[in-house]
Coordinates of C-alpha atoms and ligand atoms in Angstrom, one line a residue:
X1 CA -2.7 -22.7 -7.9
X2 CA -2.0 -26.1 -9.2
X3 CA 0.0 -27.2 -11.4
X4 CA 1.2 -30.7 -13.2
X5 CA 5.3 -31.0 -14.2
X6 CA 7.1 -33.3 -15.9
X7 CA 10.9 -34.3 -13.9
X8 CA 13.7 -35.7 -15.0
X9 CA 15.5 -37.7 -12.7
X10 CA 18.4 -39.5 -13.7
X11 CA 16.1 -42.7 -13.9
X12 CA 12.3 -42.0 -13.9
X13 CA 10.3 -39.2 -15.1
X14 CA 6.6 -39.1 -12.7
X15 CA 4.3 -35.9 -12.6
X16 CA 3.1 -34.7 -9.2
X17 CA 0.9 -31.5 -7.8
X18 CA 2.0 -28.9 -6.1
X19 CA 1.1 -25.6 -4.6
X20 CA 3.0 -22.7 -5.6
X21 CA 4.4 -20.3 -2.8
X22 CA 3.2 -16.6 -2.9
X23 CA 5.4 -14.8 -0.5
X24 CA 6.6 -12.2 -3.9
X25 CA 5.3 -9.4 -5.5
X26 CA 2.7 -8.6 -6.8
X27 CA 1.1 -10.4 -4.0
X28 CA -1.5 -11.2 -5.9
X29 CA -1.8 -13.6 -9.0
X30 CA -5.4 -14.1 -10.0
X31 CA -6.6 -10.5 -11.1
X32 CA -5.3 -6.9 -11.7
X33 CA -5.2 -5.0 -8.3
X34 CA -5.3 -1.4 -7.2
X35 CA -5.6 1.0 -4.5
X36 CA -4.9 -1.2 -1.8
X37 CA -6.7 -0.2 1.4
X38 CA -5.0 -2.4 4.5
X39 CA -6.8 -3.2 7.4
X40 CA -5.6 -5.7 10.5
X41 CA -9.1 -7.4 11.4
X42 CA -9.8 -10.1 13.9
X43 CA -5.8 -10.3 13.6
X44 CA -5.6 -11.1 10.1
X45 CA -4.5 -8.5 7.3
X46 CA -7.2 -7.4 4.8
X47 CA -7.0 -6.1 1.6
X48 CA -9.2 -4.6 0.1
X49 CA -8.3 -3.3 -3.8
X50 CA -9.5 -1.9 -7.0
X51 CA -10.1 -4.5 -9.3
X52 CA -8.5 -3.1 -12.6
X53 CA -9.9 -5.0 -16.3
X54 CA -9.0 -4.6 -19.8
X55 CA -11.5 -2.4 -21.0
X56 CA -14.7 -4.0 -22.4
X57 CA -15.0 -3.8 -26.6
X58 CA -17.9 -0.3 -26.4
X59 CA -17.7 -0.4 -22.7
X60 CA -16.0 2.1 -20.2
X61 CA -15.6 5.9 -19.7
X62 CA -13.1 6.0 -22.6
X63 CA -10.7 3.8 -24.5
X64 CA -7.3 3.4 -22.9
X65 CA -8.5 4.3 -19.5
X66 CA -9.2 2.9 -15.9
X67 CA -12.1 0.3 -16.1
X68 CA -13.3 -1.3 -12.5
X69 CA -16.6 -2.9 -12.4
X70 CA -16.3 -4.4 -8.8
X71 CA -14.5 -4.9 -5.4
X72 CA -13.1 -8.5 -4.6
X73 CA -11.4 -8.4 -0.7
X74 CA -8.5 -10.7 -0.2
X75 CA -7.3 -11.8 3.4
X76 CA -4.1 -13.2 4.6
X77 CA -2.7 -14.3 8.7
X78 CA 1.1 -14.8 6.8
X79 CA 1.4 -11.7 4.5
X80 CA 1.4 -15.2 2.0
X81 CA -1.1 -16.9 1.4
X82 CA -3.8 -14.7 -0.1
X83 CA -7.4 -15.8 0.2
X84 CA -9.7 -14.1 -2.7
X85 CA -13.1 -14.0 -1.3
X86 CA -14.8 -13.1 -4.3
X87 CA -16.9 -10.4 -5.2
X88 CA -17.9 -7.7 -2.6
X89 CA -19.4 -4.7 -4.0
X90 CA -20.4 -4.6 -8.0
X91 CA -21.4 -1.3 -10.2
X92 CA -24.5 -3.6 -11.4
X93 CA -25.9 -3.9 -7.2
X94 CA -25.5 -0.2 -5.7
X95 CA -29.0 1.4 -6.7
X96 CA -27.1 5.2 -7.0
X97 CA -24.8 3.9 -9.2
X98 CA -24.1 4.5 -13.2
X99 CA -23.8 0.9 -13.5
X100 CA -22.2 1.5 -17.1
X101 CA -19.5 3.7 -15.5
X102 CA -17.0 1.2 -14.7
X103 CA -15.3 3.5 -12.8
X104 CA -15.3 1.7 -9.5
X105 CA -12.0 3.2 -8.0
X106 CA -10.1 3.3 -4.8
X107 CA -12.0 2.2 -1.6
X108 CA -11.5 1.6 2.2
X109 CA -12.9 -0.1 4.8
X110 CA -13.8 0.1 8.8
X111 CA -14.7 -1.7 11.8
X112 CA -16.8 0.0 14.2
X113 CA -19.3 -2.3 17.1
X114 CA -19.0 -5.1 14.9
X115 CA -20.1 -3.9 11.6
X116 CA -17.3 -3.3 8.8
X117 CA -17.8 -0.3 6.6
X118 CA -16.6 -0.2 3.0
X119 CA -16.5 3.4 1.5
X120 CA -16.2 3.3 -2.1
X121 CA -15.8 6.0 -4.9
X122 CA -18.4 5.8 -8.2
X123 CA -20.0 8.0 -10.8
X124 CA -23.6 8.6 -9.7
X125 CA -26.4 8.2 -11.9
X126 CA -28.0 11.0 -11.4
X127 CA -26.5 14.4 -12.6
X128 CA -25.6 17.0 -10.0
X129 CA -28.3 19.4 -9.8
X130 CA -25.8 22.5 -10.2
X131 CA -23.4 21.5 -13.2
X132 CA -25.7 18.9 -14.5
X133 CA -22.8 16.4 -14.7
X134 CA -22.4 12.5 -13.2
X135 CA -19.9 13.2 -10.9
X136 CA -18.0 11.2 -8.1
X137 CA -19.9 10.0 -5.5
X138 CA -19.0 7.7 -2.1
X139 CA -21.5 5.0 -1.2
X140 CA -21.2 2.9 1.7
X141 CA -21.5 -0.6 2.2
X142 CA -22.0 -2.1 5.3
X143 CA -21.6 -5.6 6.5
X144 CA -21.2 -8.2 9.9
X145 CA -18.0 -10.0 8.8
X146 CA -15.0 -8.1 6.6
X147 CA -15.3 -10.6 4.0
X148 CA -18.6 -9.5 3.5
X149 CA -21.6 -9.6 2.1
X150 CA -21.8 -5.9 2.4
X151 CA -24.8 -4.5 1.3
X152 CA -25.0 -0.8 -0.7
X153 CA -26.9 1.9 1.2
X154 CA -29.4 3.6 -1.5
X155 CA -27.6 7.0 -1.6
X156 CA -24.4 8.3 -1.3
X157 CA -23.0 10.0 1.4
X158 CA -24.5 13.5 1.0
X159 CA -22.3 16.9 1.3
X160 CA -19.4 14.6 -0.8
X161 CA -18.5 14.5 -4.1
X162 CA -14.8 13.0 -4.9
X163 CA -12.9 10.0 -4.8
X164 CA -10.4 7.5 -2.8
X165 CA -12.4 7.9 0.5
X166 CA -10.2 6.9 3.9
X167 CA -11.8 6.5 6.9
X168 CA -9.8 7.2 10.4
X169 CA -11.4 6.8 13.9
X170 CA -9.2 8.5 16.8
X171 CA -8.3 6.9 19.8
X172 CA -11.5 9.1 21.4
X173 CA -13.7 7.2 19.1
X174 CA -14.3 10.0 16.6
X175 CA -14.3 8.6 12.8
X176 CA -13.3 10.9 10.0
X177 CA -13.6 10.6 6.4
X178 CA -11.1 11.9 4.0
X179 CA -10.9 12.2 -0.4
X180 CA -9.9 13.9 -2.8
X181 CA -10.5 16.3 -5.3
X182 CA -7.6 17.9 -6.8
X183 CA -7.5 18.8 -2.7
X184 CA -7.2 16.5 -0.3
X185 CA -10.7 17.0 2.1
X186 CA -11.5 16.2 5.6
X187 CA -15.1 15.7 7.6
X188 CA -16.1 14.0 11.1
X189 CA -18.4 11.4 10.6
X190 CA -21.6 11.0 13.0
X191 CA -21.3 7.6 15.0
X192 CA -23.6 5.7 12.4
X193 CA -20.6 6.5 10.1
X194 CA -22.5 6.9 6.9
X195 CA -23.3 11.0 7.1
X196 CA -21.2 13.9 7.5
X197 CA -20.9 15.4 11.4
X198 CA -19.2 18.8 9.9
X199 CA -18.6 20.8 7.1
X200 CA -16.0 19.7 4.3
X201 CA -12.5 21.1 4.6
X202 CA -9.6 21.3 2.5
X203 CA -6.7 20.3 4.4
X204 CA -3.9 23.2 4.0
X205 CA -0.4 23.5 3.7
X206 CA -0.2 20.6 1.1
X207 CA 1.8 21.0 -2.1
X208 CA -0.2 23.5 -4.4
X209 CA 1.2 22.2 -7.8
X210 CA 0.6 18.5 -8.8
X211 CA -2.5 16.3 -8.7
X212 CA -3.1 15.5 -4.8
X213 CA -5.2 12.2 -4.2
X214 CA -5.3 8.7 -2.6
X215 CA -5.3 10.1 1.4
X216 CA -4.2 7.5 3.8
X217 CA -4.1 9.0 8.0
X218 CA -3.0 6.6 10.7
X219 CA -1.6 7.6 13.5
X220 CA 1.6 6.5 16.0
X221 CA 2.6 7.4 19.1
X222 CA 0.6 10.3 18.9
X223 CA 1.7 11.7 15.7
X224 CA -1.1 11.8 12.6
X225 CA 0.7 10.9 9.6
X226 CA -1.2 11.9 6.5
X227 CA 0.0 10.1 3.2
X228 CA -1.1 10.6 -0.2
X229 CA 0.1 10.2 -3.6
X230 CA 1.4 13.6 -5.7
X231 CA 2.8 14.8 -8.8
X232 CA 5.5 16.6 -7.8
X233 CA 7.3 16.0 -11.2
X234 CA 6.1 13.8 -13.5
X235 CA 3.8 10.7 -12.4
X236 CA 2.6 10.0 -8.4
X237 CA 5.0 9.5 -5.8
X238 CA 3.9 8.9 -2.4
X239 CA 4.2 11.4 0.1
X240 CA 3.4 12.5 3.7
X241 CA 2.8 15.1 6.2
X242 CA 2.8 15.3 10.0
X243 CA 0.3 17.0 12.4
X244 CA -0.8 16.3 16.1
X245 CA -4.4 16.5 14.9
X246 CA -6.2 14.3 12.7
X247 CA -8.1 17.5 10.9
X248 CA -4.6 19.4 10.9
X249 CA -2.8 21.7 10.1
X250 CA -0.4 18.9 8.8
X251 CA 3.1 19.8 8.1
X252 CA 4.9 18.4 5.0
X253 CA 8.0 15.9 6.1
X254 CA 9.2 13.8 3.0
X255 CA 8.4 11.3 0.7
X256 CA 7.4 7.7 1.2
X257 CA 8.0 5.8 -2.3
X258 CA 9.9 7.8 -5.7
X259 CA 7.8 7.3 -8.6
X260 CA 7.7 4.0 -10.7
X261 CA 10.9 2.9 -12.3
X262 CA 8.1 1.4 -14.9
X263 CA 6.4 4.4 -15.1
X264 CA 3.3 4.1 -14.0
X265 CA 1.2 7.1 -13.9
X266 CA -0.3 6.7 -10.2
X267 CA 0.7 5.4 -7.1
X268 CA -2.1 4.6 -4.1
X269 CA -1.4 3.1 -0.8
X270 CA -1.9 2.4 2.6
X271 CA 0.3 1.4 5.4
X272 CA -0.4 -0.8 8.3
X273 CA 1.4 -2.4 11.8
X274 CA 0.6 -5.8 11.6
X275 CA 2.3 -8.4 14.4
X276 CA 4.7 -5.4 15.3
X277 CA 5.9 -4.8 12.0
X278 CA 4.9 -1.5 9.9
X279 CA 4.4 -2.6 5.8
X280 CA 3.2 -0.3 2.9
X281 CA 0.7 -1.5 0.2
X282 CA 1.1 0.1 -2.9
X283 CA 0.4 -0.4 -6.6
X284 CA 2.5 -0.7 -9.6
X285 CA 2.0 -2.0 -13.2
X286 CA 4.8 -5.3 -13.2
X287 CA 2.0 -7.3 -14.9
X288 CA 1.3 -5.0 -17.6
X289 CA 4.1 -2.8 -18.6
X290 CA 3.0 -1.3 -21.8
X291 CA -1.0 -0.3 -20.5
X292 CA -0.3 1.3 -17.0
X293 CA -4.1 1.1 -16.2
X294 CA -4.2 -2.5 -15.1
X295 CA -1.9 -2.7 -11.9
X296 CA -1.2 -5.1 -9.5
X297 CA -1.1 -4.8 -5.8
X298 CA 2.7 -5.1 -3.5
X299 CA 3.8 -5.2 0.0
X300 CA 6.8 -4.0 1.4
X301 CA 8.1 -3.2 4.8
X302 CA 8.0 0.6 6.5
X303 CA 10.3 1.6 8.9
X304 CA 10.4 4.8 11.1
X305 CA 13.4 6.7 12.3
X306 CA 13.5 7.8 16.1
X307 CA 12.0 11.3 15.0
X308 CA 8.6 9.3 13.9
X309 CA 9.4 10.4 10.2
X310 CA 9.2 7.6 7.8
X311 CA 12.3 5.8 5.6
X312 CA 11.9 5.9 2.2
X313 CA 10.9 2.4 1.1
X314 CA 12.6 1.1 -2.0
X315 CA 10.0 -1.5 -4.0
X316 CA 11.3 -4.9 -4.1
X317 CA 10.2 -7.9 -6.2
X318 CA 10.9 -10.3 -3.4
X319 CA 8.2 -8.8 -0.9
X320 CA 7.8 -9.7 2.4
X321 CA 7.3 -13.0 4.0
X322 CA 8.7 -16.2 4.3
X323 CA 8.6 -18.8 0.8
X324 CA 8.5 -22.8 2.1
X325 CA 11.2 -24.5 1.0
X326 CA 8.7 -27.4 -0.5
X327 CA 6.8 -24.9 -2.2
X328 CA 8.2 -23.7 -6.1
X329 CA 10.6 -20.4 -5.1
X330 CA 9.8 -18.2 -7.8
X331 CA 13.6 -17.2 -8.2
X332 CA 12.5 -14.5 -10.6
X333 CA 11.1 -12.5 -7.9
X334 CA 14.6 -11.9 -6.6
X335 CA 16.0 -9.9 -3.4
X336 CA 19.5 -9.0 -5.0
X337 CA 21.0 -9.6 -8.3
X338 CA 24.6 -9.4 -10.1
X339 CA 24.9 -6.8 -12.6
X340 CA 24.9 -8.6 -15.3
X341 CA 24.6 -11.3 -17.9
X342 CA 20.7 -12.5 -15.8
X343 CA 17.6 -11.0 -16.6
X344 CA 13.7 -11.6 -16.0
X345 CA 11.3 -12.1 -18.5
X346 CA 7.2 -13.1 -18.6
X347 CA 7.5 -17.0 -19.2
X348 CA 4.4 -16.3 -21.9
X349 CA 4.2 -13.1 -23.4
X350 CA 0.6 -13.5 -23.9
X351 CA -0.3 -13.8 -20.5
X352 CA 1.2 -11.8 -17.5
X353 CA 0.0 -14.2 -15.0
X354 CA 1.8 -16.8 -16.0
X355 CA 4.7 -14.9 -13.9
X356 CA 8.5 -14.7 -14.9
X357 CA 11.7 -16.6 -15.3
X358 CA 15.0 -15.7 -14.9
X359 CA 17.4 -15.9 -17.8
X360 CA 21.1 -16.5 -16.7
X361 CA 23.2 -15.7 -20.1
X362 CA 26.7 -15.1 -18.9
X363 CA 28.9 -17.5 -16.5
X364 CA 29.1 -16.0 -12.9
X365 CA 25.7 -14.1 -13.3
X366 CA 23.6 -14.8 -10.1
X367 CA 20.7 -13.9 -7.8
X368 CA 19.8 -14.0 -4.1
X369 CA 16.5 -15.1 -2.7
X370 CA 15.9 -13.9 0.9
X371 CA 14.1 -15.5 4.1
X372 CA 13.4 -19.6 2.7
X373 CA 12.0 -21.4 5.8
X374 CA 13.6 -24.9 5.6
X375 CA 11.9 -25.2 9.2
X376 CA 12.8 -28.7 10.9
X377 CA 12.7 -30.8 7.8
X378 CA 15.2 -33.2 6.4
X379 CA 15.1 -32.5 2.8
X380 CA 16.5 -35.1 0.5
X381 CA 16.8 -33.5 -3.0
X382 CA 16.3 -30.1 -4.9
X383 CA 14.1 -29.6 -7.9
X384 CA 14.8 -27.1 -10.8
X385 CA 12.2 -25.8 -13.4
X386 CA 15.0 -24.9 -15.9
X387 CA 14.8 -25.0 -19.6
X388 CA 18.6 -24.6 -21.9
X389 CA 19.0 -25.8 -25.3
X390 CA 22.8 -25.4 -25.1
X391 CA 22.9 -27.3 -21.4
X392 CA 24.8 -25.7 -18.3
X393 CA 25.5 -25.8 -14.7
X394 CA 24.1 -23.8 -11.9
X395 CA 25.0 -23.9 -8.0
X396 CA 22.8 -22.9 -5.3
X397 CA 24.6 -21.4 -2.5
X398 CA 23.4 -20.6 0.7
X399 CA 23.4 -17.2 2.5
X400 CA 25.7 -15.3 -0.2
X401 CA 27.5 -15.5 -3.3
X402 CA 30.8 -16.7 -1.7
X403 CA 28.6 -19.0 0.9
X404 CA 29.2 -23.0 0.5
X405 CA 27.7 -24.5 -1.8
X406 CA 24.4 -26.4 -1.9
X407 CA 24.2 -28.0 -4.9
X408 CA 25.7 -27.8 -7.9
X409 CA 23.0 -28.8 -10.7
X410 CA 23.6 -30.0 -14.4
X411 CA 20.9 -28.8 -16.5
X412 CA 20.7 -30.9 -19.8
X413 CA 20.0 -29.4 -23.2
X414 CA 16.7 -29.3 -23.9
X415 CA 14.3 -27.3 -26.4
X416 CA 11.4 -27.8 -23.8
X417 CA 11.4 -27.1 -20.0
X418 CA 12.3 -29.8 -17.8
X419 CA 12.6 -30.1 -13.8
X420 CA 16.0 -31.6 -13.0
X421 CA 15.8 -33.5 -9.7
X422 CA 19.5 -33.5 -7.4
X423 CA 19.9 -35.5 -4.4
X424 CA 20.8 -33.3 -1.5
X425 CA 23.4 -34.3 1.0
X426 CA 23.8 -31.3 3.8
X427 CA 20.3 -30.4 5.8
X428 CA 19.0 -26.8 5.9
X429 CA 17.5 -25.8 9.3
X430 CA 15.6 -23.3 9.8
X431 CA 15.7 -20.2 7.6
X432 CA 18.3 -19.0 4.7
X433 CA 19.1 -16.9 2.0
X434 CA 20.0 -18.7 -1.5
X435 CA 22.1 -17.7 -4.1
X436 CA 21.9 -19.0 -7.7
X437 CA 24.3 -18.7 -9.9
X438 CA 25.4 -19.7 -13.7
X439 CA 28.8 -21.6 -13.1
X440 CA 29.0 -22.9 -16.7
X441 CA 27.4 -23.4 -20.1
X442 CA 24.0 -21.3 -20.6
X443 CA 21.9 -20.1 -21.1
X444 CA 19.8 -20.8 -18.8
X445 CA 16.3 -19.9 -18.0
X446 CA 15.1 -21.0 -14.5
X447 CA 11.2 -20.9 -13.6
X448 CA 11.6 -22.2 -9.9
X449 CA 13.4 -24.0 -7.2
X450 CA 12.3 -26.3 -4.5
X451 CA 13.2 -28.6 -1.8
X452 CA 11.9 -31.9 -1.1
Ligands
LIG1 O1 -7.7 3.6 -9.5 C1 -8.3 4.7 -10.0 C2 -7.6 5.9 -9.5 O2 -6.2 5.9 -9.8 C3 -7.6 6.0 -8.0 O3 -8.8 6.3 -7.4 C4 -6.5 6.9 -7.8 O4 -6.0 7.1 -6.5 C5 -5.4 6.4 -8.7 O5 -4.7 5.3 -8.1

């Protein structure tokens, strides 16, 4: 995303371009995101999401609901910097579709010889010939690359009627599909992975009470781990049981995320190793706090205890990733924070993805920003996106709050924001954790930081 600024510096003001950093959640900032299914392909990390939109004016399964007319895939080698590549799969292209459904939901994806596989969940044109409802279908799509262009088969899979299919080939080569239904099901697939090899299956043992969906099965070291998001109180929280076969019997062992401190009704996920490290993608609704139907896709990091079962992971804002120190640090998007007198807000309240800035109202407030790679560079000066009409002082300080000081910044009144420009005298090597923090005057509201 570019972007043109105005600086102040104590002589000049000049305008320049620059590329912001996206190493924060949501990871990412073009579109409403859902249902991320994770794959590692050709060694780079793709997702590959729902595509949430505000509900057309007379368009949609109902008012106030989920509304998904088409997949986009994003790719990434950083966990970083998010490549969009567009449109994938659209309601208006798959012949079986009601392409006035808009009820595109969760999907996943699969490599097998070469070809990529993307399973995806839509109501079907054509009633069922028992209820004589649309229901829930899964189509396939197959393509050469994982970007795409995947092409719709003409029919569903037959023998399946649900949502949020997850594919799973074993280490014997033998692909299953799972979905959900209230119950969470189970097939083989035949080798040309687009028909059923055996009879649907509920998998047992699962909690009986509380909407089941959203299946995600890896396995690790010989252990199948099958996650999936329930209701075991209010809204989705993801869960997980353990079994030593991919069909089960599964054994219930704990819970992977609580539910959202927003609120958000569901939760849907998938977890991946990618470079030796284990991350979770989930969903959540940060960009849209008030309609929990148009969510935006995170990453956060998964670790195992010695037993193979699964730490809790705790969302962050901060994400995973390094930020460049010459790319705008979107502060807001904070690892740690004091606990009180600094809050964030949306910069426009009109539009989400304009992202936040942090308000610092009270002397002493702060907040730390993890992992900035200042790599082998000299840098010269610090830049601050800041805006105070009463003027104040911030510091940045480096690894914690009572670390030395960076910088100690004077922000000027002003009704309009400015970026403040600071000669820097020490040089950062390699990478740091920042503290900012409010050492006098205020308030003040801080889009980002940089380095130059
Ligand atoms: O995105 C629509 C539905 O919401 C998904 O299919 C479910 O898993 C839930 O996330």
């Amino acid at each position: 995303m570019k972007k043109r600024e105005l600086f102040i510096t104590p002589v000049l003001f000049i305008t320049l371009s620059i590329t912001l950093s996206k190493a924060q959640n949501p990871i990412i900032r073009s579109q409403f995101t859902a249902d991320p299914s994770a794959h590692v392909f050709n060694g780079r990390v793709y997702v590959y999401p729902s595509h949430d939109i505000p509900v057309p004016e007379g368009k949609g399964l109902r008012k106030d609901w989920f509304c998904m007319e088409d997949y986009h895939a994003f790719s990434t080698d950083n966990l970083v910097d998010w490549t969009d590549h567009g449109v994938i799969v659209s309601q208006y292209k798959v012949k079986w579709a009601d392409s006035n459904a808009f009820s595109m939901w969760a999907p996943d994806c699969i490599e097998r010889n070469g070809k990529y596989y993307f399973y995806f969940p839509t109501i079907s044109a054509k009633p069922d010939t028992i209820s004589n409802r649309k229901m829930f279908r899964i189509g396939v799509a197959i393509a050469d690359k994982p970007e795409g262009p995947f092409n719709p088969l003409p029919e569903p899979i037959k023998g399946v009627v649900g949502i949020d299919p997850c594919v799973f080939i074993d280490k014997d080569g033998q692909a299953y599909l799972y979905w959900s239904l209230g119950n969470i099901y189970v097939a083989k697939l035949k080798e040309n992975m687009t028909e059923l090899e055996s009879k649907p299956q509920i998998i047992a043992n699962l909690p009986a009470k509380g909407l089941k969906e959203g299946p995600w099965v890896f396995e690790r070291n010989g252990l199948y781990y099958l996650t999936f998001p329930h209701v075991e109180n209010t809204i989705e929280r993801l869960e997980y049981a353990m079994g030593d076969n991919p069909m089960g019997p599964f054994k219930m062992t704990g819970v992977i995320m609580d539910e959202s401190p927003m609120n958000c009704w569901t939760n849907h996920h998938s977890i991946i190793e990618f470079n030796g490290q284990w991350y979770l993608f989930y969903h959540q609704n940060a960009r849209s706090p008030k309609f929990d139907k148009n969510r935006s896709i995170c990453t956060d990091s998964l670790f195992f205890n010695e037993d193979g079962t699964i730490r809790k992971v705790i969302p962050t804002h901060r994400g995973v990733g390094l930020s460049e120190a010459s790319k705008p640090i979107q502060i807001d998007r904070y690892s740690s924070i004091s606990e009180k007198g600094v809050k964030m807000e949306f910069i426009d309240s009109t539009n989400s993805f304009a992202g936040w800035k942090a308000e610092f109202n009270e002397k002493g407030a702060w907040l730390k920003y993890n992992a900035v790679d200042f790599g082998s560079r000299k840098f010269k000066s610090i830049k601050v996106k800041a805006l105070s009409q009463s003027g104040g002082v911030i510091q940045i300080r480096l690894g914690q709050l009572d670390g030395p000081v960076l910088s100690e910044i004077k922000i000027p009144e002003s009704v309009n924001w400015i970026v403040v420009d600071k000669p820097l005298k020490t040089l950062l090597p390699g990478k740091q954790n920042l503290v900012v923090l409010l050492k006098d005057g205020g308030p003040v509201e801080i889009d980002w930081i940089y380095f130059e």
